[in-house]
Short mmCIF file of C-alpha atoms and ligand atoms in Angstrom, two decimals:
data_model
loop_
_atom_site.label_atom_id
_atom_site.label_comp_id
_atom_site.label_asym_id
_atom_site.label_seq_id
_atom_site.Cartn_x
_atom_site.Cartn_y
_atom_site.Cartn_z
CA MET O 775 -31.46 -13.50 -15.82
CA ARG O 776 -30.71 -10.30 -17.90
CA MET O 777 -28.09 -7.61 -17.35
CA TYR O 778 -30.56 -5.11 -18.33
CA ASP O 779 -32.92 -6.10 -15.36
CA LEU O 780 -29.96 -5.75 -12.79
CA ILE O 781 -29.07 -2.19 -14.06
CA LEU O 782 -32.79 -1.22 -13.51
CA LYS O 783 -33.18 -2.82 -10.20
CA LYS O 784 -29.86 -1.01 -8.87
CA ARG O 785 -30.91 2.03 -10.59
CA ASP O 786 -34.25 2.07 -8.76
CA GLY O 787 -32.63 1.66 -5.37
CA GLY O 788 -32.94 -2.41 -5.30
CA THR O 789 -30.40 -4.69 -3.88
CA LEU O 790 -28.84 -7.28 -6.26
CA SER O 791 -29.06 -11.05 -4.81
CA SER O 792 -26.04 -13.18 -4.61
CA ALA O 793 -27.08 -15.19 -7.82
CA GLU O 794 -27.44 -11.80 -9.64
CA ILE O 795 -23.90 -10.58 -8.82
CA ALA O 796 -22.36 -14.12 -9.40
CA TYR O 797 -24.26 -13.91 -12.88
CA PHE O 798 -22.82 -10.67 -13.93
CA ILE O 799 -19.34 -11.33 -13.04
CA ARG O 800 -19.15 -14.76 -14.64
CA GLY O 801 -21.07 -13.29 -17.65
CA TYR O 802 -18.68 -10.41 -17.90
CA VAL O 803 -15.42 -12.59 -17.56
CA ALA O 804 -16.76 -15.09 -20.26
CA GLY O 805 -17.24 -12.20 -22.67
CA GLU O 806 -21.24 -12.64 -22.69
CA ILE O 807 -22.03 -9.23 -21.06
CA PRO O 808 -20.66 -6.26 -22.94
CA ASP O 809 -18.56 -3.64 -21.36
CA TYR O 810 -21.46 -0.87 -21.86
CA GLN O 811 -23.78 -2.72 -19.74
CA VAL O 812 -21.29 -3.31 -17.01
CA ALA O 813 -20.03 0.26 -17.29
CA ALA O 814 -23.74 1.43 -16.58
CA LEU O 815 -24.04 -1.10 -13.53
CA LEU O 816 -20.60 0.32 -12.24
CA MET O 817 -21.93 3.80 -12.70
CA VAL O 818 -25.24 2.92 -10.83
CA VAL O 819 -22.95 1.42 -7.92
CA TYR O 820 -21.09 4.45 -7.89
CA PHE O 821 -24.06 6.47 -7.02
CA ARG O 822 -26.47 4.05 -5.09
CA GLY O 823 -23.60 2.39 -2.90
CA MET O 824 -23.95 -1.38 -2.12
CA THR O 825 -24.94 -3.17 1.04
CA PHE O 826 -22.33 -5.03 2.87
CA ARG O 827 -23.94 -8.24 1.64
CA GLU O 828 -23.75 -7.09 -1.91
CA MET O 829 -19.97 -6.05 -1.33
CA ALA O 830 -19.19 -9.37 0.25
CA ASP O 831 -20.79 -11.22 -2.64
CA LEU O 832 -19.10 -9.10 -5.24
CA THR O 833 -15.63 -9.83 -3.59
CA ALA O 834 -16.52 -13.59 -3.54
CA ALA O 835 -17.60 -13.62 -7.17
CA ILE O 836 -14.39 -11.69 -8.11
CA VAL O 837 -12.22 -14.36 -6.14
CA ASP O 838 -14.16 -17.25 -7.90
CA SER O 839 -13.21 -15.67 -11.17
CA GLY O 840 -9.70 -17.24 -11.27
CA GLU O 841 -7.16 -19.07 -9.39
CA THR O 842 -6.38 -18.97 -5.57
CA CYS O 843 -3.26 -19.55 -3.70
CA ASP O 844 -3.24 -22.53 -1.22
CA LEU O 845 -0.82 -21.56 1.30
CA GLY O 846 -2.20 -24.28 3.75
CA VAL O 847 1.16 -26.33 3.59
CA ILE O 848 3.12 -23.67 5.14
CA PRO O 849 2.76 -23.79 9.07
CA GLY O 850 1.46 -21.29 11.24
CA ILE O 851 -0.89 -18.17 10.45
CA LYS O 852 0.33 -16.46 7.41
CA VAL O 853 0.08 -12.87 7.39
CA ASP O 854 -0.29 -10.24 4.79
CA LYS O 855 -0.27 -6.25 4.64
CA HIS O 856 -1.61 -3.97 2.26
CA SER O 857 -1.32 -0.23 1.90
CA THR O 858 -3.54 1.77 -0.29
CA GLY O 859 -0.60 3.61 -1.48
CA GLY O 860 1.55 6.56 -0.25
CA VAL O 861 4.70 8.65 -0.96
CA GLY O 862 7.99 7.31 0.65
CA ASP O 863 5.92 4.34 1.99
CA LYS O 864 8.75 1.55 2.36
CA THR O 865 7.06 0.01 5.60
CA THR O 866 6.93 -3.32 3.71
CA LEU O 867 10.68 -3.64 3.32
CA VAL O 868 11.13 -3.01 7.16
CA VAL O 869 8.02 -4.64 8.36
CA ALA O 870 8.18 -7.89 6.56
CA PRO O 871 11.62 -8.89 7.87
CA LEU O 872 10.65 -7.70 11.48
CA VAL O 873 7.55 -9.82 11.54
CA ALA O 874 9.12 -12.93 10.08
CA ALA O 875 11.94 -12.79 12.61
CA CYS O 876 8.97 -12.77 15.34
CA GLY O 877 8.34 -16.27 13.77
CA VAL O 878 5.17 -15.25 12.01
CA PRO O 879 5.38 -16.12 8.22
CA VAL O 880 4.64 -13.41 5.89
CA VAL O 881 3.34 -13.86 2.36
CA LYS O 882 2.62 -10.89 0.45
CA MET O 883 1.74 -9.84 -3.22
CA SER O 884 2.58 -6.37 -4.21
CA GLY O 885 2.05 -3.88 -6.96
CA ARG O 886 4.13 -1.54 -8.93
CA GLY O 887 4.08 2.12 -8.55
CA LEU O 888 1.51 4.20 -10.60
CA GLY O 889 1.11 7.89 -10.61
CA HIS O 890 2.53 9.80 -7.54
CA THR O 891 2.76 6.61 -5.38
CA GLY O 892 5.40 4.11 -5.43
CA GLY O 893 5.06 0.37 -5.45
CA THR O 894 6.97 -2.23 -3.36
CA ILE O 895 7.87 -4.49 -6.48
CA ASP O 896 9.69 -1.21 -8.11
CA LYS O 897 11.64 -0.81 -4.78
CA LEU O 898 12.55 -4.40 -4.27
CA GLU O 899 13.54 -4.69 -8.04
CA SER O 900 16.30 -1.81 -7.46
CA ILE O 901 18.39 -4.46 -5.43
CA PRO O 902 20.59 -5.98 -7.93
CA GLY O 903 19.36 -9.46 -9.03
CA PHE O 904 16.13 -9.31 -6.81
CA ARG O 905 13.46 -11.45 -8.54
CA THR O 906 9.66 -10.79 -7.81
CA ASP O 907 8.06 -13.48 -10.49
CA LEU O 908 8.12 -16.48 -7.91
CA SER O 909 5.62 -19.52 -8.74
CA LEU O 910 3.49 -20.61 -5.92
CA ALA O 911 5.79 -23.77 -5.37
CA ASP O 912 8.73 -21.22 -4.94
CA ILE O 913 6.81 -19.15 -2.60
CA VAL O 914 5.73 -21.85 -0.51
CA SER O 915 9.39 -23.26 -0.11
CA GLN O 916 10.92 -19.91 0.52
CA VAL O 917 8.51 -19.19 3.22
CA ARG O 918 9.22 -22.39 4.84
CA GLU O 919 12.91 -21.81 4.60
CA VAL O 920 13.37 -17.97 5.47
CA GLY O 921 9.91 -17.05 6.81
CA LEU O 922 8.73 -14.48 4.07
CA ALA O 923 8.07 -13.89 0.53
CA VAL O 924 7.09 -10.64 -1.26
CA VAL O 925 6.28 -11.15 -5.00
CA ALA O 926 4.44 -9.44 -7.98
CA GLN O 927 0.99 -11.15 -8.50
CA THR O 928 1.36 -14.73 -9.49
CA GLY O 929 -0.78 -17.01 -11.65
CA ASN O 930 -4.10 -15.82 -12.97
CA LEU O 931 -5.62 -14.37 -9.95
CA THR O 932 -8.79 -12.31 -9.93
CA PRO O 933 -9.12 -11.87 -13.76
CA ALA O 934 -12.62 -10.10 -13.28
CA ASP O 935 -10.95 -7.45 -11.11
CA ARG O 936 -8.35 -6.59 -13.85
CA ARG O 937 -11.46 -6.48 -16.29
CA LEU O 938 -13.40 -4.18 -14.02
CA TYR O 939 -10.72 -2.07 -12.94
CA ALA O 940 -9.76 -1.10 -16.64
CA LEU O 941 -13.42 -0.30 -17.38
CA ARG O 942 -13.62 1.66 -14.12
CA ASP O 943 -10.53 3.59 -14.92
CA VAL O 944 -12.20 4.96 -18.32
CA THR O 945 -15.74 5.41 -16.92
CA ALA O 946 -14.98 7.68 -13.80
CA THR O 947 -15.95 4.80 -11.46
CA VAL O 948 -12.56 4.08 -9.47
CA ASP O 949 -13.32 6.16 -6.51
CA SER O 950 -16.22 4.14 -5.22
CA ILE O 951 -15.89 2.78 -1.73
CA PRO O 952 -17.70 -0.58 -2.54
CA LEU O 953 -15.72 -1.18 -5.75
CA ILE O 954 -12.55 -0.24 -4.24
CA ALA O 955 -13.12 -2.37 -1.06
CA SER O 956 -14.23 -5.46 -3.19
CA SER O 957 -11.04 -5.03 -5.63
CA VAL O 958 -8.42 -4.82 -2.94
CA MET O 959 -9.95 -7.55 -0.65
CA SER O 960 -10.72 -9.93 -3.77
CA LYS O 961 -6.88 -9.95 -4.43
CA LYS O 962 -6.04 -10.17 -0.62
CA ILE O 963 -8.32 -13.12 -0.32
CA ALA O 964 -7.24 -14.95 -3.52
CA ALA O 965 -3.58 -14.54 -2.43
CA GLY O 966 -4.15 -16.97 0.41
CA ALA O 967 -3.01 -15.35 3.75
CA ASP O 968 -5.01 -16.22 6.92
CA ALA O 969 -4.45 -12.65 8.41
CA ILE O 970 -4.47 -9.17 6.68
CA VAL O 971 -3.36 -6.00 8.34
CA LEU O 972 -4.48 -3.00 6.01
CA ASP O 973 -2.81 0.65 6.04
CA VAL O 974 -5.61 2.95 4.57
CA LYS O 975 -3.81 6.25 3.96
CA THR O 976 -5.37 9.84 4.40
CA GLY O 977 -4.59 13.28 3.48
CA ARG O 978 -3.06 15.22 0.61
CA GLY O 979 -0.72 12.34 -0.79
CA ALA O 980 -3.42 9.54 -0.42
CA PHE O 981 -6.05 8.24 -2.80
CA MET O 982 -8.78 8.72 -0.03
CA GLN O 983 -7.88 12.55 0.90
CA GLU O 984 -10.96 12.77 3.54
CA GLU O 985 -10.38 10.94 6.61
CA ALA O 986 -14.14 10.05 6.89
CA ALA O 987 -13.96 8.39 3.51
CA ALA O 988 -10.84 6.54 4.56
CA ARG O 989 -12.53 5.06 7.59
CA GLU O 990 -15.43 3.99 5.78
CA LEU O 991 -13.25 2.16 3.28
CA ALA O 992 -11.41 0.62 6.04
CA GLN O 993 -14.48 -0.63 7.78
CA ALA O 994 -15.84 -2.17 4.64
CA MET O 995 -12.49 -3.91 3.93
CA VAL O 996 -12.15 -5.16 7.38
CA GLN O 997 -15.75 -6.50 7.27
CA ILE O 998 -15.26 -8.11 3.88
CA GLY O 999 -11.95 -9.91 5.32
CA ARG O 1000 -13.86 -11.32 8.22
CA GLN O 1001 -16.87 -12.49 6.39
CA GLN O 1002 -14.21 -14.53 4.31
CA GLY O 1003 -12.71 -16.09 7.50
CA ARG O 1004 -9.59 -13.78 7.36
CA ARG O 1005 -8.33 -12.03 10.50
CA THR O 1006 -8.33 -8.55 9.47
CA LEU O 1007 -7.66 -5.31 10.95
CA ALA O 1008 -6.97 -1.69 9.48
CA LEU O 1009 -5.20 1.41 10.50
CA VAL O 1010 -6.07 4.64 9.06
CA THR O 1011 -2.85 6.73 8.92
CA GLY O 1012 -1.86 10.09 7.74
CA MET O 1013 -0.23 10.87 4.26
CA ASP O 1014 0.01 14.49 4.35
CA GLU O 1015 3.85 14.59 4.13
CA PRO O 1016 5.95 11.88 2.89
CA LEU O 1017 6.89 8.83 5.20
CA GLY O 1018 10.37 9.03 6.28
CA TYR O 1019 12.75 11.02 4.28
CA ALA O 1020 13.66 9.17 1.16
CA VAL O 1021 11.21 9.22 -2.08
CA GLY O 1022 12.43 6.97 -4.72
CA ASN O 1023 13.13 3.24 -5.31
CA ALA O 1024 16.86 2.67 -4.30
CA LEU O 1025 16.70 5.61 -1.93
CA GLU O 1026 13.78 4.17 0.00
CA VAL O 1027 15.44 0.69 0.21
CA ARG O 1028 18.69 2.30 1.59
CA GLU O 1029 16.54 4.16 4.15
CA ALA O 1030 14.78 0.94 5.06
CA LEU O 1031 18.22 -0.80 5.38
CA ARG O 1032 19.88 1.86 7.48
CA LEU O 1033 16.76 1.48 9.95
CA LEU O 1034 17.17 -2.17 10.08
CA ARG O 1035 21.06 -1.61 10.62
CA GLY O 1036 20.25 0.79 13.64
CA GLU O 1037 21.96 3.51 11.68
CA GLU O 1038 19.00 5.90 11.52
CA ARG O 1039 15.38 5.66 12.69
CA PRO O 1040 12.99 8.29 11.00
CA ALA O 1041 10.67 8.76 13.80
CA ASP O 1042 7.24 8.53 11.54
CA LEU O 1043 8.49 5.71 9.64
CA TYR O 1044 9.46 3.53 12.69
CA ALA O 1045 6.33 4.71 14.52
CA LEU O 1046 4.16 3.26 11.65
CA CYS O 1047 6.39 0.09 11.02
CA ARG O 1048 5.91 -0.58 15.00
CA HIS O 1049 2.11 -0.52 14.55
CA LEU O 1050 1.75 -2.44 11.43
CA ALA O 1051 4.30 -5.24 12.54
CA GLY O 1052 2.88 -5.32 16.07
CA TYR O 1053 -0.66 -5.72 14.73
CA MET O 1054 0.73 -8.60 12.30
CA VAL O 1055 2.37 -10.30 15.11
CA LEU O 1056 -0.67 -9.99 17.25
CA LEU O 1057 -3.06 -11.38 14.38
CA GLY O 1058 -0.15 -14.01 13.78
CA GLY O 1059 -1.20 -15.38 17.19
CA LYS O 1060 2.46 -15.21 18.77
CA VAL O 1061 1.40 -12.92 21.59
CA ASP O 1062 -1.88 -11.75 23.41
CA SER O 1063 -1.55 -8.08 23.28
CA LEU O 1064 -0.22 -4.91 21.13
CA ASP O 1065 2.39 -3.97 23.70
CA GLU O 1066 3.82 -7.60 23.89
CA ALA O 1067 3.92 -7.71 20.12
CA GLN O 1068 5.79 -4.41 20.05
CA LEU O 1069 8.26 -5.24 22.58
CA LEU O 1070 8.83 -8.61 20.61
CA VAL O 1071 9.41 -6.34 17.49
CA ASP O 1072 11.58 -3.84 19.07
CA ARG O 1073 13.85 -6.80 20.19
CA GLN O 1074 14.08 -8.28 16.78
CA LEU O 1075 15.27 -4.86 15.55
CA ALA O 1076 17.96 -4.34 18.55
CA SER O 1077 19.29 -7.82 18.28
CA GLY O 1078 19.76 -7.58 14.54
CA ALA O 1079 17.63 -10.80 13.98
CA ALA O 1080 15.64 -8.63 11.46
CA LEU O 1081 18.68 -7.67 9.56
CA ASP O 1082 19.64 -11.36 9.42
CA THR O 1083 16.13 -12.37 8.19
CA MET O 1084 16.29 -9.44 5.63
CA ARG O 1085 19.74 -10.66 4.28
CA ALA O 1086 18.29 -14.33 4.16
CA TRP O 1087 15.33 -12.99 2.30
CA VAL O 1088 17.44 -10.83 -0.46
CA ARG O 1089 19.58 -14.03 -1.19
CA ALA O 1090 16.47 -16.19 -1.42
CA GLN O 1091 14.89 -14.02 -3.99
CA GLY O 1092 18.11 -13.73 -6.11
CA GLY O 1093 19.09 -10.38 -4.82
CA ASP O 1094 22.80 -9.63 -3.85
CA PRO O 1095 22.76 -9.87 0.05
CA ALA O 1096 25.79 -7.67 0.16
CA VAL O 1097 23.63 -4.69 -0.48
CA VAL O 1098 22.18 -5.31 3.24
CA ASP O 1099 25.68 -4.64 4.61
CA GLU O 1100 26.74 -2.09 2.35
CA PRO O 1101 23.61 0.01 1.11
CA ASP O 1102 25.82 2.02 -1.04
CA LEU O 1103 26.13 -0.83 -3.55
CA LEU O 1104 22.60 0.17 -4.59
CA PRO O 1105 21.99 2.27 -7.96
CA VAL O 1106 23.24 5.84 -7.36
CA ALA O 1107 21.96 8.82 -9.50
CA SER O 1108 24.89 10.65 -11.27
CA PHE O 1109 23.67 14.27 -10.05
CA ARG O 1110 22.33 15.87 -6.97
CA VAL O 1111 20.84 19.34 -6.35
CA GLU O 1112 19.75 20.95 -3.04
CA VAL O 1113 16.72 22.87 -2.81
CA THR O 1114 17.24 25.57 -0.08
CA ALA O 1115 14.82 27.59 1.91
CA ALA O 1116 14.38 31.31 0.63
CA SER O 1117 13.63 32.32 4.24
CA ALA O 1118 13.82 31.17 7.88
CA GLY O 1119 11.14 29.61 9.64
CA PHE O 1120 9.50 26.44 10.89
CA VAL O 1121 8.19 23.68 8.34
CA GLN O 1122 4.44 23.88 8.46
CA ALA O 1123 3.54 21.35 5.72
CA ILE O 1124 5.19 19.23 2.94
CA ASP O 1125 2.75 18.29 0.18
CA ALA O 1126 3.14 14.44 -0.30
CA ARG O 1127 1.54 14.59 -3.67
CA ALA O 1128 3.84 17.26 -4.93
CA VAL O 1129 6.82 15.45 -3.79
CA GLY O 1130 5.60 12.11 -5.33
CA ARG O 1131 4.99 14.08 -8.71
CA ALA O 1132 8.52 15.40 -8.46
CA ALA O 1133 9.99 11.90 -8.14
CA LEU O 1134 7.68 10.75 -10.99
CA ALA O 1135 9.24 13.64 -13.34
CA LEU O 1136 12.63 12.37 -12.57
CA GLY O 1137 11.68 8.95 -13.76
CA ALA O 1138 11.27 7.23 -10.29
CA GLY O 1139 7.69 6.24 -11.24
CA ARG O 1140 5.31 5.76 -14.33
CA ALA O 1141 2.42 7.89 -15.55
CA VAL O 1142 1.15 5.05 -17.52
CA LYS O 1143 1.27 1.11 -17.05
CA GLY O 1144 4.49 -0.67 -18.44
CA GLU O 1145 6.78 2.54 -18.66
CA ALA O 1146 10.33 2.07 -17.61
CA ILE O 1147 11.61 3.48 -14.43
CA ASP O 1148 14.91 4.77 -13.24
CA PRO O 1149 15.53 3.05 -9.78
CA ALA O 1150 18.34 5.49 -8.76
CA VAL O 1151 16.63 8.73 -8.89
CA GLY O 1152 14.31 10.48 -6.49
CA VAL O 1153 14.23 12.97 -3.44
CA VAL O 1154 15.52 12.92 -0.04
CA LEU O 1155 13.81 15.52 2.47
CA ARG O 1156 16.05 17.33 4.71
CA ARG O 1157 13.55 18.92 6.72
CA LYS O 1158 10.11 17.48 8.05
CA VAL O 1159 7.07 19.18 9.50
CA GLY O 1160 7.96 21.08 12.68
CA ASP O 1161 11.81 21.30 11.88
CA ARG O 1162 13.31 24.84 12.03
CA VAL O 1163 15.25 25.94 9.12
CA LYS O 1164 17.52 28.95 8.38
CA ALA O 1165 17.37 30.91 5.04
CA GLY O 1166 19.60 29.09 2.46
CA GLU O 1167 19.80 25.88 4.31
CA ALA O 1168 18.78 22.97 2.58
CA LEU O 1169 14.87 21.63 2.55
CA ALA O 1170 15.65 18.63 0.21
CA THR O 1171 17.98 17.11 -2.18
CA VAL O 1172 16.88 15.96 -5.58
CA TYR O 1173 18.89 12.75 -6.85
CA HIS O 1174 18.61 12.96 -10.72
CA ASN O 1175 20.09 11.47 -14.02
CA GLY O 1176 19.14 14.46 -16.35
CA LYS O 1177 15.48 13.93 -16.71
CA GLY O 1178 12.86 16.13 -15.32
CA VAL O 1179 15.02 18.30 -13.06
CA GLU O 1180 13.34 21.54 -13.49
CA GLU O 1181 9.92 20.34 -12.95
CA ALA O 1182 11.06 18.38 -9.89
CA LEU O 1183 12.83 21.23 -8.31
CA SER O 1184 9.86 23.38 -8.97
CA ARG O 1185 7.36 20.92 -7.27
CA ILE O 1186 9.51 20.65 -4.36
CA ARG O 1187 9.87 24.35 -3.80
CA GLN O 1188 6.04 24.64 -3.87
CA ALA O 1189 5.64 21.36 -1.57
CA TYR O 1190 7.34 23.15 1.41
CA LEU O 1191 5.21 25.66 3.35
CA LEU O 1192 7.26 27.61 5.90
CA ARG O 1193 5.66 29.62 8.70
CA ALA O 1194 7.17 31.72 11.75
CA GLU O 1195 5.56 29.80 14.30
CA LYS O 1196 6.50 25.93 15.25
CA VAL O 1197 3.81 23.37 14.36
CA GLU O 1198 3.72 19.77 15.72
CA PRO O 1199 3.14 17.32 12.90
CA PRO O 1200 -0.34 15.80 13.12
CA ALA O 1201 -0.91 12.16 14.65
CA LEU O 1202 0.23 9.50 12.12
CA VAL O 1203 -2.19 6.68 13.39
CA ARG O 1204 -5.82 8.36 13.12
CA ALA O 1205 -7.75 5.25 13.86
CA VAL O 1206 -7.73 1.46 14.35
CA ILE O 1207 -10.64 -0.44 12.79
CA GLY O 1208 -11.42 -3.91 13.84
CA ALA O 1209 -10.26 -3.58 17.33
CA PRO O 1210 -13.23 -5.21 19.27
CA ALA O 1211 -14.55 -1.82 20.63
CA GLU O 1212 -14.84 -0.03 17.28
CA GLU O 1213 -17.12 -2.93 15.99
CA ALA O 1214 -20.45 -1.84 17.62
CA GLY O 1215 -20.22 1.76 15.76
CA TRP O 1216 -19.62 0.54 12.28
CA THR O 1217 -21.68 1.96 9.49
CA LEU O 1218 -21.85 0.60 6.08
CA PRO O 1219 -21.50 2.27 2.88
CA GLY O 1220 -24.58 2.59 0.80
CA LYS O 1221 -27.02 2.00 3.68
N1 URA W 95 -6.42 -0.44 -5.64
C1 URA W 95 -7.12 -1.47 -5.98
O1 URA W 95 -6.43 -2.53 -6.11
N2 URA W 95 -8.39 -1.32 -6.46
C2 URA W 95 -9.14 -0.29 -6.50
O2 URA W 95 -10.20 -0.19 -6.94
C3 URA W 95 -8.34 0.89 -6.19
C4 URA W 95 -7.08 0.94 -5.77
#
């Protein structure tokens, strides 16, 4: 087999065989196929797409390039969730203890934030002492004991994805649906959960801004997950304005804790958490319908069981459990500044991407991999889409430690669009992909 022939075949509209896909991934990881040939193939895939069979083979070959986690010794159907990245998306912090409190084990490997979107690992590490570098043996014993673990990627999982992603990043081939679907799903498959609920974001603050593309990605990922024997379902959800009110690591942990404590319940945040947790409980086999699952979830919240699970989880991963009862023990920024409305009106839109960039400027995120972040800084919205505001009233509060304040203030001012007429916020859940009725109408990218 020669890499040249694979590039030529794909360039001319052909389809790669399973053996050819396995050959190219194995050869690339072994250092036998050079970057320039792999870059050429990635660019051809970008333009030509892939059939579903090719995507499934690519995913399997990436999984086979490294270790995989065997969670078989943990009893029950282990459930994972994945978001394609949003602004203010702290759902994992709420959903993981809620689902575990329902008796469904949750095992999740999460990433760090990059660019305008945050990462769950950074949020969790804002809890003093919280460790995310657990070994597989630690994960297994913790899930048996407290029902959940959320960790940074452990072991040598999917090395082919790391190399491919780095190459895609510098060859303008990141935003290709078959390449994203196989990259995300290979990591989910290698991490070992039996069931996966995907939250594919669409809108201004999302990676996939167009809803049609988000649906296509969701369909591809659901099919790959099922082909690999995992119960898989995806929600396509709006990311036009930030989710909830808080954006920034400790600020988001505080908002999640206040929700679990019953002190505040941002409507959009809880609606999405209820959907995600409901589907996770359903796929976890605890109940027979989404309605039953959501009732169970509501009960774990109201009874305080989810809060107890959160406390046990924080303690198990080395964090200070007192934070769960006193969220004010989390890191706090030294300064705060309000952004006020120049005129009266109703909030028509809040550009999530601009708010994410404001938080990034303050030091809440990183522009390049490996940069240090400040857990305390960020933005808390005071008004959401549809809210009325009078001239001079606060739209948002910026929490800072002296870095990037002017840029953040200017981005927040530009993020808010006010109008004289009231608008209703758009629907949050745009589609559920993988419910039986959806399957008949699936279309595949590259066909
Ligand atoms: N996130 C991933 O893990 N992979 C991609 O290709 C894009 C986003």
